[in-house]
Coordinates of N, CA, C and O in Angstrom, one line a residue:
X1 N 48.8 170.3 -73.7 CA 48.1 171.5 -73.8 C 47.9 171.9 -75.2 O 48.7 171.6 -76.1
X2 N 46.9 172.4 -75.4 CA 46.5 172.7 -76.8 C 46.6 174.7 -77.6 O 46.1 175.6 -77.0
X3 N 47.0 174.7 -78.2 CA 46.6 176.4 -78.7 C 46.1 176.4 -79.7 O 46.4 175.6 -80.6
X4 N 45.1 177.5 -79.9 CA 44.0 177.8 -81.3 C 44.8 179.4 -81.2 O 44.9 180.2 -80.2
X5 N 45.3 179.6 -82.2 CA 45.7 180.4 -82.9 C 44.5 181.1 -84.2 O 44.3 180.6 -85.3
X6 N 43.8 182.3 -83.5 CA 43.0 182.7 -84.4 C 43.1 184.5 -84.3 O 43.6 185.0 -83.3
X7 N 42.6 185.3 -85.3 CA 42.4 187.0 -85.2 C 41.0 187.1 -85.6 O 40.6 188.3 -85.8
X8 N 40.1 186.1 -85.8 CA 39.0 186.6 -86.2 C 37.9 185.7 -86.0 O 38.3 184.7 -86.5
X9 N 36.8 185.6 -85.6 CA 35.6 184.5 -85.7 C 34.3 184.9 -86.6 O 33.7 185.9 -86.2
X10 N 33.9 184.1 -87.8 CA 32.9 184.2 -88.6 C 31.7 183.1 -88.0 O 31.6 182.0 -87.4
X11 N 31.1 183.9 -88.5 CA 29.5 182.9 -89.3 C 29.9 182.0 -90.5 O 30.8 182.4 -91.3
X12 N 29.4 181.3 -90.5 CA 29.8 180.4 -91.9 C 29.0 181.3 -93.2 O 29.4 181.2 -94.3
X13 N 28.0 182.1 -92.9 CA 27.6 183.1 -94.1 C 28.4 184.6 -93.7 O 27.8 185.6 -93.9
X14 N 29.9 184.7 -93.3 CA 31.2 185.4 -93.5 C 30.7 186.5 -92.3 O 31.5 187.5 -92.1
X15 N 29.5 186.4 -91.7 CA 29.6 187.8 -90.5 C 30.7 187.8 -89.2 O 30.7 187.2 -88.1
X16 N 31.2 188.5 -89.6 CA 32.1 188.9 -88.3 C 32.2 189.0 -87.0 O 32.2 190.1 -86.5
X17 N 32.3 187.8 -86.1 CA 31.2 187.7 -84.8 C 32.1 188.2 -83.6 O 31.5 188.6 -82.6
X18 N 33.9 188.2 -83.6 CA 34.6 188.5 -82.7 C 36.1 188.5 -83.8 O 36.1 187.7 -84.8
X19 N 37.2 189.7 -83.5 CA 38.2 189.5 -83.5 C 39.1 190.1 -82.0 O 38.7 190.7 -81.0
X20 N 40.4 189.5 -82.5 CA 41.2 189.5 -81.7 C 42.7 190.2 -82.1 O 43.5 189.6 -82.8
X21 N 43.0 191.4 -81.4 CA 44.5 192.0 -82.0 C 45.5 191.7 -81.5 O 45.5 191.4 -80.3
X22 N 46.7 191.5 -82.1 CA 47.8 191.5 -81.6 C 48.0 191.7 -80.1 O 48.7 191.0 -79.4
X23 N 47.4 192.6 -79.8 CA 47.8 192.8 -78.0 C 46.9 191.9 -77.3 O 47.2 191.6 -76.2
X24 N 45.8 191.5 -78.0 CA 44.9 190.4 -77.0 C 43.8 191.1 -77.1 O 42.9 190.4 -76.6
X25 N 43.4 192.1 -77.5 CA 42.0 192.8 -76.9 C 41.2 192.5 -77.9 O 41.5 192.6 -79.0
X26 N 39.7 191.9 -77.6 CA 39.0 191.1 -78.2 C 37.7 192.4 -78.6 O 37.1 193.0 -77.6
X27 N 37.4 192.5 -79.8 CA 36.3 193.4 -80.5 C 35.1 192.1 -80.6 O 35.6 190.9 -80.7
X28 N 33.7 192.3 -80.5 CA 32.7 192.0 -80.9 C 32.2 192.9 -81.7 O 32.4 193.9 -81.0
X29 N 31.8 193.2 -82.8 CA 31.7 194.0 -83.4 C 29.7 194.5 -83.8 O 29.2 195.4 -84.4
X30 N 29.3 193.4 -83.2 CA 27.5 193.3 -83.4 C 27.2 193.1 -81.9 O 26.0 192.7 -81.8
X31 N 27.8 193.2 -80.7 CA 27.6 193.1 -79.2 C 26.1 194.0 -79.2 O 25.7 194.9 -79.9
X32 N 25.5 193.6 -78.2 CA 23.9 194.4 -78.1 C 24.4 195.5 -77.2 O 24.7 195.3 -76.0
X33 N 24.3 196.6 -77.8 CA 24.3 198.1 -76.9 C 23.7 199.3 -77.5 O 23.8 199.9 -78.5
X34 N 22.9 199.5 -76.2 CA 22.0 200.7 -76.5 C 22.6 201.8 -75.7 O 23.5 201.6 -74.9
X35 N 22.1 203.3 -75.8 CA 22.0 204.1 -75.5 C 21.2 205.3 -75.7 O 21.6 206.2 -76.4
X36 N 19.8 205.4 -75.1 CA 18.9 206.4 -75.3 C 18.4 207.5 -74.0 O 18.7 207.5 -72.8
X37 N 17.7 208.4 -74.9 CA 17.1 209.4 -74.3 C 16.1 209.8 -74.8 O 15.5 209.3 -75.8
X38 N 15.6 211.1 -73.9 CA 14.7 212.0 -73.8 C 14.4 212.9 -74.8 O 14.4 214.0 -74.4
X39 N 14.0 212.7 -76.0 CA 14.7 213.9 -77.3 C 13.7 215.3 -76.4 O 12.8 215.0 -75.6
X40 N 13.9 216.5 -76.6 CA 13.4 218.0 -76.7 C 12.0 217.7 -77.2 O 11.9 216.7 -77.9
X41 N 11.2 218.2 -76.9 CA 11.0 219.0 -75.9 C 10.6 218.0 -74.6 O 10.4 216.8 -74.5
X42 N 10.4 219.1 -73.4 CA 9.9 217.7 -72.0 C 9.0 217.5 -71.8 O 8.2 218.4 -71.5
X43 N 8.8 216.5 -71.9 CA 7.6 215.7 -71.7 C 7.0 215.5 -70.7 O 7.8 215.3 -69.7
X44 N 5.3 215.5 -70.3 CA 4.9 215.7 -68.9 C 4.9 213.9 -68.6 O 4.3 213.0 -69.2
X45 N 5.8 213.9 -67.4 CA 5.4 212.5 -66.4 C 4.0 212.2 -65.6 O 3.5 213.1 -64.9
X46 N 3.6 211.5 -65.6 CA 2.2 211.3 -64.9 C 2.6 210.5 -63.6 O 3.8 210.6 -63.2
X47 N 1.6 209.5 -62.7 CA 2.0 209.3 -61.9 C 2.7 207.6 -61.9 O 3.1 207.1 -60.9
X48 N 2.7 207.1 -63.2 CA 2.9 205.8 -63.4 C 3.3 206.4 -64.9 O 2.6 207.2 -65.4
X49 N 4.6 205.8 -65.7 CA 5.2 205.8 -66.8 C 5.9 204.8 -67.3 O 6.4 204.1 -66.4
X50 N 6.1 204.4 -68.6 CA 6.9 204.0 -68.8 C 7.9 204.9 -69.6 O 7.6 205.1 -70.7
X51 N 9.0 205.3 -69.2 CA 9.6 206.5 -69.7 C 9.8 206.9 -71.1 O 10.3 206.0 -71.9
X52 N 9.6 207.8 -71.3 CA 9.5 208.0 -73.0 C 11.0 208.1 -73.5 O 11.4 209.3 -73.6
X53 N 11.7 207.1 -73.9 CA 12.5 207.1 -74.4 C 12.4 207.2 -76.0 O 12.1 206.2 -76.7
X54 N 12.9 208.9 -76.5 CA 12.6 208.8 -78.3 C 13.7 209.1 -79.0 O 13.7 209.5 -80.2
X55 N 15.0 208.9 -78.2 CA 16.1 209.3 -79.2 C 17.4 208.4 -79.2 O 17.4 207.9 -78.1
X56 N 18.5 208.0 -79.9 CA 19.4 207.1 -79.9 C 20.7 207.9 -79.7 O 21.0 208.7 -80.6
X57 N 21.4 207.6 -78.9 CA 22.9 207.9 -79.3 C 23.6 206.8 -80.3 O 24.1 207.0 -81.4
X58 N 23.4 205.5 -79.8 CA 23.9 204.2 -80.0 C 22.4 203.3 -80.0 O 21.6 203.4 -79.0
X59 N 22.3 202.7 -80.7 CA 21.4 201.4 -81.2 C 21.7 200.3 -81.7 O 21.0 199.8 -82.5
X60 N 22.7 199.7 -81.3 CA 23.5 198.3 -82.0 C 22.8 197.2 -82.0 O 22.6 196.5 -81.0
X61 N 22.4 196.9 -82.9 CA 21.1 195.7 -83.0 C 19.6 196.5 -83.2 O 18.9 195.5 -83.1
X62 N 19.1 197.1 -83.3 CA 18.0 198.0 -82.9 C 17.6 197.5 -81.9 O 16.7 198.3 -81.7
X63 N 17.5 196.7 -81.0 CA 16.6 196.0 -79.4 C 16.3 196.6 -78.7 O 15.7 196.1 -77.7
X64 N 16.6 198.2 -79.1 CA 15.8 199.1 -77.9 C 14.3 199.9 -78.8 O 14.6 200.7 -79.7
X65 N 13.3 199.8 -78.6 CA 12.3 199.8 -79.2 C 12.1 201.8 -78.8 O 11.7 202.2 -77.6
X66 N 12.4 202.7 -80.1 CA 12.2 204.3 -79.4 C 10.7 204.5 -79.7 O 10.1 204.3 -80.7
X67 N 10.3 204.7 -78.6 CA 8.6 205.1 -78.6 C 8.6 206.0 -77.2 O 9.4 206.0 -76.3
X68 N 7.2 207.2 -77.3 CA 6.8 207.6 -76.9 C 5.7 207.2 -75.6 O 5.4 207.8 -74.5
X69 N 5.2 205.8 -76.3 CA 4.0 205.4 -75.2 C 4.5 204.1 -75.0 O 3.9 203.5 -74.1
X70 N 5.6 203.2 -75.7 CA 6.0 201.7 -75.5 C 7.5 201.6 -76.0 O 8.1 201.3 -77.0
X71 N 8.1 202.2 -74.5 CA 9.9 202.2 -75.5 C 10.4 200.7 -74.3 O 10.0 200.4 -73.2
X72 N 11.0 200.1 -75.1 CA 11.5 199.1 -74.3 C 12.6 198.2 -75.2 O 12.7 198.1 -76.4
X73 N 13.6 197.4 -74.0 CA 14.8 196.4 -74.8 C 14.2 195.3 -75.0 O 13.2 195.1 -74.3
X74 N 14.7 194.4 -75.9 CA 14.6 193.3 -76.2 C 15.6 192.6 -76.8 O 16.3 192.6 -77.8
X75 N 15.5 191.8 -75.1 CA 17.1 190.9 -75.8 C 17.2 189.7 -76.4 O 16.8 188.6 -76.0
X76 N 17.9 190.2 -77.7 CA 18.2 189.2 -78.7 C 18.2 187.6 -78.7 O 17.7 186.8 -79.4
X77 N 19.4 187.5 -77.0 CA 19.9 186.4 -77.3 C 19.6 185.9 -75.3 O 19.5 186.8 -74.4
X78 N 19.4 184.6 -75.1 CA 19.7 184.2 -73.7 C 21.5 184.7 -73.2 O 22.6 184.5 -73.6
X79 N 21.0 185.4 -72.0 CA 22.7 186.2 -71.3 C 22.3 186.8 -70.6 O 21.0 186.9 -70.6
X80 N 23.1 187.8 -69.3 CA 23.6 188.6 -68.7 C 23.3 190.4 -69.3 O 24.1 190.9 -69.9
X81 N 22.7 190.7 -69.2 CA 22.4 191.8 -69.6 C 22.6 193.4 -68.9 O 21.5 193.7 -68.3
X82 N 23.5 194.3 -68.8 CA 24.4 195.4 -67.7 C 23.4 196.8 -68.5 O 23.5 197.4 -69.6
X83 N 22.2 197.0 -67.2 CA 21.8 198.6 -67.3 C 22.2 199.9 -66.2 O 22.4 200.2 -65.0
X84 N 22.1 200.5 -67.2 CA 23.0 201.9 -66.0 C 21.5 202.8 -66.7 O 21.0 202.7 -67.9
X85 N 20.9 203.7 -65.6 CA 19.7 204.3 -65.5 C 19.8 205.8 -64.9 O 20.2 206.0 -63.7
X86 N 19.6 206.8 -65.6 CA 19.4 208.3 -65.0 C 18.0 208.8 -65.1 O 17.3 208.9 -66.1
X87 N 17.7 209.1 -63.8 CA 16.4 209.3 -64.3 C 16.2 210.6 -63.8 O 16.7 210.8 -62.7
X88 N 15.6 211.6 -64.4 CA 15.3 213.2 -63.7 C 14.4 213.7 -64.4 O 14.1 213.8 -65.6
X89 N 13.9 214.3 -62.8 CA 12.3 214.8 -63.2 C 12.2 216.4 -62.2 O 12.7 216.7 -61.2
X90 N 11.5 216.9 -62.9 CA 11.3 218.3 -62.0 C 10.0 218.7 -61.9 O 9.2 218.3 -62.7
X91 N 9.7 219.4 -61.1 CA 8.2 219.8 -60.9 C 7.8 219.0 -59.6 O 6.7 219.5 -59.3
X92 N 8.2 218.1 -58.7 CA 7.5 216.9 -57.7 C 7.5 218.0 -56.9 O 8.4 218.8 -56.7
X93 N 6.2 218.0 -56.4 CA 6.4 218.9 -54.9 C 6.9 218.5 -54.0 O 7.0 217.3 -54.0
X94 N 7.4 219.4 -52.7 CA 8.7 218.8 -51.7 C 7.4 218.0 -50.9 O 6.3 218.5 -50.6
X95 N 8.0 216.7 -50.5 CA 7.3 215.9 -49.5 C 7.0 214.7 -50.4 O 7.0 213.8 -49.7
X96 N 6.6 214.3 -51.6 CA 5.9 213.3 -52.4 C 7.4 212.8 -52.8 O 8.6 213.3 -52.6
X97 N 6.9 211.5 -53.5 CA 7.9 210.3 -53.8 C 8.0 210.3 -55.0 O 7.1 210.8 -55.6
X98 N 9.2 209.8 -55.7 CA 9.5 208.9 -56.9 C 9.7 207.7 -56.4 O 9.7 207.3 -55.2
X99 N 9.8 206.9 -57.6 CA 10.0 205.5 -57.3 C 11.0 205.3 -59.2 O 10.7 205.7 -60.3
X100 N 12.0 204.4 -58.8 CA 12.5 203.7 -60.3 C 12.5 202.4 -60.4 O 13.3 201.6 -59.7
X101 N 11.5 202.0 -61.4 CA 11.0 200.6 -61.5 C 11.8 200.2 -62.7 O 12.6 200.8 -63.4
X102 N 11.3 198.7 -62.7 CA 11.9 198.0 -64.3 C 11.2 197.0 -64.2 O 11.1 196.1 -63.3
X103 N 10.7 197.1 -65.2 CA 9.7 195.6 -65.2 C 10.2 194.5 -66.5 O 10.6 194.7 -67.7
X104 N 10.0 193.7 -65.9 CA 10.7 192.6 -67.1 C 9.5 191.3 -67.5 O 9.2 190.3 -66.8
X105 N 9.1 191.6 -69.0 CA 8.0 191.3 -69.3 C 6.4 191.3 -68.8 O 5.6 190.4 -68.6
X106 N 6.5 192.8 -68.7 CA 4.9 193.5 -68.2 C 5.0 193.3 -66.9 O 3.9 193.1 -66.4
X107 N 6.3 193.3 -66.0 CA 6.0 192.9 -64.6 C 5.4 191.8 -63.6 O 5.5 190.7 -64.1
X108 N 4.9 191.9 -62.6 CA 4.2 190.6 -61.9 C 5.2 190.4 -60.3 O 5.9 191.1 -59.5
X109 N 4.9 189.1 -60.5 CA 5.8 188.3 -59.3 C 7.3 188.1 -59.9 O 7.6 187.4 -60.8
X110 N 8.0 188.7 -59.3 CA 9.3 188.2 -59.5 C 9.8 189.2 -60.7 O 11.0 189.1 -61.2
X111 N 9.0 190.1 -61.1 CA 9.3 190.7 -62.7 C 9.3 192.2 -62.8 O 9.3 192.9 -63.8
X112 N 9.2 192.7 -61.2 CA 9.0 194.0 -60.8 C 10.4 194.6 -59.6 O 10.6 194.2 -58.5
X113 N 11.2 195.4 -60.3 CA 11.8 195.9 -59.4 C 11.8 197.2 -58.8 O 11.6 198.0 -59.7
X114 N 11.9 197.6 -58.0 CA 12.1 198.6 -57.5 C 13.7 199.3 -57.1 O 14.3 199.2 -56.0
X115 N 14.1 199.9 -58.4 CA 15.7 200.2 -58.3 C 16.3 201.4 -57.0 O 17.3 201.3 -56.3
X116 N 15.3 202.3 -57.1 CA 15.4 203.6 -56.4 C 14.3 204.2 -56.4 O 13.4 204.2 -57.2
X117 N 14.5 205.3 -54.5 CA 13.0 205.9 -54.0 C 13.3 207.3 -53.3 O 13.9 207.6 -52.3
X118 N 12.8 207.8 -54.0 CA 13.7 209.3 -53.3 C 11.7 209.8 -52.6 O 10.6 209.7 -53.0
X119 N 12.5 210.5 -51.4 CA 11.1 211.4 -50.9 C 11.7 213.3 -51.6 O 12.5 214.0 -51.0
X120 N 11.2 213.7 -52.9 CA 11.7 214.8 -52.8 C 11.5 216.0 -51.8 O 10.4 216.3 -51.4
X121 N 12.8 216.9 -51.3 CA 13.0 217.7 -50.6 C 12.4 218.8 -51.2 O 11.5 219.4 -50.6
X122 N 12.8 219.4 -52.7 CA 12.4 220.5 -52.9 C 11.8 220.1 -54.5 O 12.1 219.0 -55.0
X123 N 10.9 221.3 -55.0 CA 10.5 221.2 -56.6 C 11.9 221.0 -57.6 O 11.7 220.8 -58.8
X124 N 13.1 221.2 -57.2 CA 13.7 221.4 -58.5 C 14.2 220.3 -58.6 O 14.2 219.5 -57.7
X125 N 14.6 219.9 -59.7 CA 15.3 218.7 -60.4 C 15.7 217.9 -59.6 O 15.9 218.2 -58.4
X126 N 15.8 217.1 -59.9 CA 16.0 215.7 -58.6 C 16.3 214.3 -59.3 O 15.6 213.8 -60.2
X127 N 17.5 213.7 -58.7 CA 17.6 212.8 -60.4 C 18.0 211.1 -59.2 O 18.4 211.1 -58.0
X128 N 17.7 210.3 -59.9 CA 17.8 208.8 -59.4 C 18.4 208.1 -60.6 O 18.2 208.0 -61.8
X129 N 19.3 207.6 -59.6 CA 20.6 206.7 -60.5 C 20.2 205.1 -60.4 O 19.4 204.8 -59.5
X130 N 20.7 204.2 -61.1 CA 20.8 202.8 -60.6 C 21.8 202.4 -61.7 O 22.1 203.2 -62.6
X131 N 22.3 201.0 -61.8 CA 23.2 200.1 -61.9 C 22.6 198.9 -62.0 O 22.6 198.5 -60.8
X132 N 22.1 198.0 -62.8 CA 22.2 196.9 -62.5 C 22.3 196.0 -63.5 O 22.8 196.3 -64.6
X133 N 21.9 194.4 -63.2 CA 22.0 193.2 -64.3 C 20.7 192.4 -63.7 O 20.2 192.2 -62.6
X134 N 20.4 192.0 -65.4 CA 19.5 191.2 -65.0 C 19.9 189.9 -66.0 O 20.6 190.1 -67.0
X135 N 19.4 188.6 -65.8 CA 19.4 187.5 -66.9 C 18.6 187.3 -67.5 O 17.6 186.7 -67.1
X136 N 18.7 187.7 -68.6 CA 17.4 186.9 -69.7 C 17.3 186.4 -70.7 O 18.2 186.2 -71.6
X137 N 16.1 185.9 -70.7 CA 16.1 184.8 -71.8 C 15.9 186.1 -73.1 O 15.7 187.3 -73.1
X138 N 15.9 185.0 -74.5 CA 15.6 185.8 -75.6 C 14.2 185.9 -75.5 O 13.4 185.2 -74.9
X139 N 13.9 187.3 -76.5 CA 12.8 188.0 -76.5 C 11.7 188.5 -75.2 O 10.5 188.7 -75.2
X140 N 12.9 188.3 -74.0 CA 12.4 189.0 -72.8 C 12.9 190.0 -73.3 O 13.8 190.3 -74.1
X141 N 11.3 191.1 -72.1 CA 11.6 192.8 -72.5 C 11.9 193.3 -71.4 O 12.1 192.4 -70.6
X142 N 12.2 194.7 -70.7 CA 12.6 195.6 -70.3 C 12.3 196.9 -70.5 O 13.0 197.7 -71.1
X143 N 11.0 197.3 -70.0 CA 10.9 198.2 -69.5 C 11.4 199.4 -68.4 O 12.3 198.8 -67.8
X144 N 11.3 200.6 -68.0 CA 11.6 201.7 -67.4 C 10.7 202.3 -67.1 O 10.2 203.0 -68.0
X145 N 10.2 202.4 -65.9 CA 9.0 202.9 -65.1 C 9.4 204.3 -64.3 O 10.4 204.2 -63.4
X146 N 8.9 205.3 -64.4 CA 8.9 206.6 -63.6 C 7.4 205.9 -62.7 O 6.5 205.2 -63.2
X147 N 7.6 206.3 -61.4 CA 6.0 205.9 -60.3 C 6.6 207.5 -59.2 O 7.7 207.7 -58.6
X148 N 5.8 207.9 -59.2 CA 5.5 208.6 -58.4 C 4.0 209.2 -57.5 O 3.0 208.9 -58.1
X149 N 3.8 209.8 -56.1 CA 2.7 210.1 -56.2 C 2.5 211.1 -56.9 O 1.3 210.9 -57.3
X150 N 3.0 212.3 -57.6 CA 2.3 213.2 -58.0 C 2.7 213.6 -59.3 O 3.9 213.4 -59.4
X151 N 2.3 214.2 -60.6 CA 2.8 214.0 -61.9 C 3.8 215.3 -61.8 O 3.7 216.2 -61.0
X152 N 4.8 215.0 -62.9 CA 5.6 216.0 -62.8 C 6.2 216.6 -64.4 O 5.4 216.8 -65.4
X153 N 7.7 216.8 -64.4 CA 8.1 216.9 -66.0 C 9.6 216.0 -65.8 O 10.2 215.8 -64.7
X154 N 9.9 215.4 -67.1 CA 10.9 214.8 -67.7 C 11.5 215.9 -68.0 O 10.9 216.8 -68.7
X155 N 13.3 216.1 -67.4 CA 14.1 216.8 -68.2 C 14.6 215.9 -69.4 O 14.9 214.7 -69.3
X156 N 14.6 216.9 -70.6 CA 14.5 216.3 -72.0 C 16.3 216.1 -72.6 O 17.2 216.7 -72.0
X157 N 16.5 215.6 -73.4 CA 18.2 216.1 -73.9 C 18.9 214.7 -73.6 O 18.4 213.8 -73.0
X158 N 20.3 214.6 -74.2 CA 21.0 213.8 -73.8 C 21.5 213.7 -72.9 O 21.9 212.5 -72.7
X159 N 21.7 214.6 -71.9 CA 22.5 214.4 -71.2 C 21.5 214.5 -69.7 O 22.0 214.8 -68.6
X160 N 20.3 214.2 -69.9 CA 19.2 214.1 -68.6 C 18.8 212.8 -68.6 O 19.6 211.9 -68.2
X161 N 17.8 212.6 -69.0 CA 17.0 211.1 -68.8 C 18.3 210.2 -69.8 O 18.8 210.7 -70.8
X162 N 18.4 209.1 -69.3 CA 19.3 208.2 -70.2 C 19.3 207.3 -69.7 O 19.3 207.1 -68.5
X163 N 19.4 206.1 -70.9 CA 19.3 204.7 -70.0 C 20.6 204.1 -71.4 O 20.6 204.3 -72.6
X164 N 21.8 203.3 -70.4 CA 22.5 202.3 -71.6 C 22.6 200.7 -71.2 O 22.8 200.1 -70.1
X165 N 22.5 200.4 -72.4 CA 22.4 198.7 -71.3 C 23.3 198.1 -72.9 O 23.4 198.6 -74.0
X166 N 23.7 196.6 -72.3 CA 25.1 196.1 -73.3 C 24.9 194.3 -72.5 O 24.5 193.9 -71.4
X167 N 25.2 193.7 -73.6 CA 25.3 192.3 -73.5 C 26.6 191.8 -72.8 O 27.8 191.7 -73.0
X168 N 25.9 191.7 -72.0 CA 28.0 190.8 -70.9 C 28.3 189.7 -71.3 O 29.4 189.2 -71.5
X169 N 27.1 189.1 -71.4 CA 27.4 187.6 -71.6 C 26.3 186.3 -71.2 O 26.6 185.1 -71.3

């Protein structure tokens, strides 16, 4: 049986790519993790979006692109990639749909999901969650699609529209 006895892993040009502490818990210290939103004020949704994500909590690597008409991830490296999605919108009149899409490189066959579908009950706020993983290669993107039939409003802020996604592996 063999042991590697190590607390730290470099690049040979000295970047710090993983340590490890005494108790065992392993830091990546450049891992790809985003966390964005909705900045103030709310923005009108139409009936097809790609969600206007224009503000950062966390940007680790910059890979999340903040734009108002083309916000989207781009991952760095081929891996496993973990998104957690809030999406809330108000104004739908009761009886019409949302839909929470993700399209992964401009969509198509095989490149369109459909995460979540609410028929809303009433005009007020109404929010759609999702969870997922996808694999990708490098310099695949990831988009965030609002689809509904009828246009509405983005609740704005941190703690409304938010999407975080992180490199697993």
């Amino acid at each position: 049986m063999s042991l590697l006895k190590v607390q730290q892993l470099q690049h040979t040009n000295g970047t710090s790519a993983m340590t490890i502490d005494t108790a065992g818990r392993i830091n990546r210290p450049n891992n790809c993790f985003f966390h964005v939103y909705i900045d103030p004020p709310n923005p009108s949704a139409g009936t097809f979006d790609r969600v206007p994500f224009t503000a950062a909590l966390h940007n680790v690597g910059n890979h999340f692109t903040l734009s108002s008409s083309n916000p989207r991830f781009t991952a760095p490296i081929a891996g496993v990639y973990q998104f957690n999605w809030l999406l809330n919108l108000y104004g739908v009149s009761a009886g019409n749909w949302v839909r929470q899409r993700v399209y992964v490189n401009g969509g198509g066959t095989n490149q369109d999901f459909i995460l979540a579908y609410l028929d809303y009950p009433t005009t007020d706020d109404q929010s759609l969650q999702s969870s997922f993983a996808l694999k990708l290669d490098a310099n695949d993107y990831v988009e965030f699609i609002n689809n509904s039939q009828v246009s509405a409003t983005y609740s704005a802020g941190s703690t409304w529209n938010q999407c975080t996604g992180y490199s697993v592996g």
